[in-house]
Amino acid sequence: MSDSEDDIILKDLNDADLVAQMHDDLYDGMADEVKEGTQILLGRGWDANNVLAEALVEGMRIVGIDFRDGILFVPEVLQCAGAMKGGMELLRPILAESENAASTGKYVIGTVKGDIHDIGKNLVGMMLEGAGFEVIDLGINNPVENYLEAIDKHQPSILGMSALLTTTMPYMGVVIEELDKRGILKELPVMVGGAPLNQEFADAINAHTYGRDAAMSAELAKTIVGKNR
Ligand code: B1M
């Protein structure tokens, strides 16, 4: 996007220009600069949620458009993802700070088989930690066996599945069917989420809840375990 970064001193930019520059830096996969911008905004008193939404998630939305249109390719988008994760790591402890730190419940989360997208899942995990959940993150590309093993081992209050591809979202239904067959579904609420999903799909596969975004998912999770005031 921009090719004259050399002379730009991030801390000298006003908020709007800094956010725009961070979108460029995220697009260019410049992890150090994205981290520095994140730090500067926090230092100026920005709320962590606003830094996340306006600087990082919005930057990734722009990346997504050019990825879709064949302007950016997988290796470049991986670099963008790395830059986004750098910024998210700085926000993690702030988002996870909570008066509910004692544990609202256990939440097992993982991206489904065939799918390696994890940025959104990680964000959901951070918000859940912020809501006081103990989060057990199974990572990416999880077959049904991984979910079953984690349920057995951790006895969670909620199971969460993430999918970013139209080709992998049906696998959520496979997992839910298996839980149903084993009599687990009636005891364990399942939350599903990811960009291609909607409420209709969640209903069709018999999921308990559809989480549209990270903040809403944390609120829904608290409601499910009866901890929403
Ligand atoms: Co991929 N990719 N990708 N990709 N990628 C998408 C998803 C795509 C929409 C891009 C596009 O065409 N515009 C498209 C999917 C099209 C479709 O299925 N309809 C796509 C494709 C096609 C692919 C490949 C097939 C490309 C290829 O190889 N030719 C390939 C598939 C690999 C695989 O998984 N098997 C692929 C690969 C990759 C990368 C590895 C390069 C990289 C992932 C890196 C990583 O995650 N570590 C990548 C990325 C980064 C994207 C985009 C650009 C960004 C995704 C993202 O991180 N968004 C994405 C385009 C886009 O979405 N704009 C795209 C930011 C994140 C904060 O949002 O993940 O939606 P999101 O999460 C949100 C909500 O959805 C929700 O809360 C989150 C926060 O608010 N949410 C949940 C998510 N999970 C939840 C779970 C919940 C509740 C809420 O409860 C449990």
Short mmCIF file of C-alpha atoms and ligand atoms in Angstrom, two decimals, residues 57 60-61 63-65 67-68 74 77-78 81 84-85 107 109 114-121 123-124 160-167 191-196 211-214 217, ligand 1:
data_model
loop_
_atom_site.label_atom_id
_atom_site.label_comp_id
_atom_site.label_asym_id
_atom_site.label_seq_id
_atom_site.Cartn_x
_atom_site.Cartn_y
_atom_site.Cartn_z
CA VAL A 57 -9.83 -5.66 12.98
CA MET A 60 -7.64 -7.01 8.61
CA ARG A 61 -10.98 -6.30 6.95
CA VAL A 63 -6.67 -7.16 3.84
CA GLY A 64 -9.60 -9.55 3.41
CA ILE A 65 -11.04 -7.52 0.54
CA PHE A 67 -7.27 -11.26 -0.61
CA ARG A 68 -10.71 -11.99 -2.03
CA VAL A 74 -1.52 -16.45 1.06
CA VAL A 77 -1.85 -12.51 4.21
CA LEU A 78 0.10 -14.72 6.61
CA ALA A 81 -1.93 -12.14 10.29
CA MET A 84 -2.24 -8.49 13.73
CA LYS A 85 -1.26 -11.11 16.29
CA TYR A 107 -14.80 -22.97 27.88
CA ILE A 109 -12.66 -23.69 21.96
CA GLY A 114 -9.70 -28.54 7.60
CA ASP A 115 -9.55 -24.94 8.78
CA ILE A 116 -6.41 -23.15 9.93
CA HIS A 117 -7.86 -19.67 10.57
CA ASP A 118 -7.31 -18.74 14.20
CA ILE A 119 -7.28 -14.97 14.61
CA GLY A 120 -11.01 -14.67 15.30
CA LYS A 121 -10.97 -17.72 17.58
CA LEU A 123 -9.96 -12.99 19.91
CA VAL A 124 -13.01 -14.83 21.20
CA GLY A 160 -17.01 -23.41 21.12
CA MET A 161 -16.20 -24.09 17.48
CA SER A 162 -14.89 -21.64 14.91
CA ALA A 163 -14.89 -21.92 11.10
CA LEU A 164 -13.94 -19.34 8.46
CA LEU A 165 -14.56 -21.34 5.31
CA THR A 166 -17.83 -22.31 3.71
CA THR A 167 -16.18 -25.68 3.08
CA MET A 191 -21.47 -22.12 20.55
CA VAL A 192 -20.47 -21.73 16.90
CA GLY A 193 -18.98 -18.70 15.16
CA GLY A 194 -16.96 -17.44 12.23
CA ALA A 195 -17.43 -15.01 9.36
CA PRO A 196 -19.44 -17.23 6.97
CA GLY A 211 -21.66 -15.90 18.36
CA ARG A 212 -21.52 -13.09 15.83
CA ASP A 213 -18.37 -11.45 17.19
CA ALA A 214 -15.97 -11.79 20.08
CA SER A 217 -19.85 -14.21 22.28
CO1 B1M B 1 -8.30 -17.18 4.52
N1 B1M B 1 -10.07 -16.99 3.71
N2 B1M B 1 -7.96 -18.73 3.40
N3 B1M B 1 -6.53 -17.12 5.28
N4 B1M B 1 -8.73 -15.50 5.22
C1 B1M B 1 -10.95 -15.97 4.27
C2 B1M B 1 -11.78 -16.53 5.40
C3 B1M B 1 -11.81 -15.54 2.99
C4 B1M B 1 -13.20 -14.97 3.35
C5 B1M B 1 -10.98 -14.55 2.16
C6 B1M B 1 -11.73 -14.05 0.95
O1 B1M B 1 -11.85 -14.74 -0.02
N5 B1M B 1 -12.21 -12.84 1.04
C7 B1M B 1 -11.86 -16.87 2.23
C8 B1M B 1 -13.03 -17.80 2.56
C9 B1M B 1 -14.07 -17.86 1.46
C10 B1M B 1 -15.17 -18.79 1.80
O2 B1M B 1 -15.01 -19.84 2.32
N6 B1M B 1 -16.35 -18.33 1.47
C11 B1M B 1 -10.53 -17.48 2.59
C12 B1M B 1 -9.88 -18.51 1.84
C13 B1M B 1 -10.53 -18.90 0.53
C14 B1M B 1 -8.69 -19.12 2.27
C15 B1M B 1 -7.90 -20.23 1.58
C16 B1M B 1 -8.75 -21.37 1.00
C17 B1M B 1 -7.03 -19.55 0.50
C18 B1M B 1 -6.18 -20.48 -0.33
O3 B1M B 1 -5.43 -21.27 0.15
N7 B1M B 1 -6.38 -20.32 -1.61
C19 B1M B 1 -6.97 -20.74 2.72
C20 B1M B 1 -7.64 -21.86 3.54
C21 B1M B 1 -6.70 -22.44 4.56
C22 B1M B 1 -7.43 -23.39 5.50
O4 B1M B 1 -7.99 -22.95 6.50
N8 B1M B 1 -7.46 -24.67 5.17
C23 B1M B 1 -6.86 -19.49 3.54
C24 B1M B 1 -5.73 -19.19 4.29
C25 B1M B 1 -5.59 -18.05 5.04
C26 B1M B 1 -4.29 -17.67 5.75
C27 B1M B 1 -3.54 -18.87 6.33
C28 B1M B 1 -3.41 -16.96 4.73
C29 B1M B 1 -4.78 -16.61 6.80
C30 B1M B 1 -5.14 -17.22 8.18
C31 B1M B 1 -4.08 -16.91 9.21
C32 B1M B 1 -4.58 -17.21 10.60
O5 B1M B 1 -5.74 -17.18 10.92
N9 B1M B 1 -3.61 -17.50 11.43
C33 B1M B 1 -6.10 -16.17 6.17
C34 B1M B 1 -6.77 -14.97 6.54
C35 B1M B 1 -6.06 -14.06 7.51
C36 B1M B 1 -8.05 -14.64 6.01
C37 B1M B 1 -8.84 -13.32 6.16
C38 B1M B 1 -8.16 -12.29 5.27
C39 B1M B 1 -8.98 -12.73 7.54
C40 B1M B 1 -9.59 -13.66 8.60
C41 B1M B 1 -9.45 -12.98 9.93
O6 B1M B 1 -8.52 -13.26 10.67
N10 B1M B 1 -10.33 -11.99 10.18
C42 B1M B 1 -10.29 -13.76 5.66
C43 B1M B 1 -11.06 -12.63 5.01
C44 B1M B 1 -11.96 -11.93 6.02
O7 B1M B 1 -12.57 -12.55 6.87
N11 B1M B 1 -12.02 -10.63 5.91
C45 B1M B 1 -10.00 -15.00 4.92
C46 B1M B 1 -10.27 -11.18 11.40
C47 B1M B 1 -11.00 -11.87 12.53
C48 B1M B 1 -10.95 -10.98 13.76
O8 B1M B 1 -12.35 -12.05 12.16
O9 B1M B 1 -12.08 -14.55 11.90
O10 B1M B 1 -14.24 -13.40 11.22
P1 B1M B 1 -13.09 -13.47 12.12
O11 B1M B 1 -13.60 -13.67 13.63
C49 B1M B 1 -14.61 -12.88 14.18
C50 B1M B 1 -16.02 -13.46 14.01
O12 B1M B 1 -16.17 -14.25 12.86
C51 B1M B 1 -16.27 -14.17 15.29
O13 B1M B 1 -15.58 -13.39 16.25
C52 B1M B 1 -14.36 -12.93 15.67
C53 B1M B 1 -13.99 -11.61 16.29
O14 B1M B 1 -15.01 -10.66 16.29
N12 B1M B 1 -15.86 -15.56 15.48
C54 B1M B 1 -16.46 -16.31 16.45
C55 B1M B 1 -14.90 -16.31 14.91
N13 B1M B 1 -14.86 -17.51 15.47
C56 B1M B 1 -15.80 -17.55 16.43
C57 B1M B 1 -16.17 -18.56 17.32
C58 B1M B 1 -17.21 -18.28 18.21
C59 B1M B 1 -17.86 -17.06 18.22
C60 B1M B 1 -17.49 -16.05 17.35
O15 B1M B 1 -17.65 -19.18 19.11
C61 B1M B 1 -16.95 -20.37 19.32
#
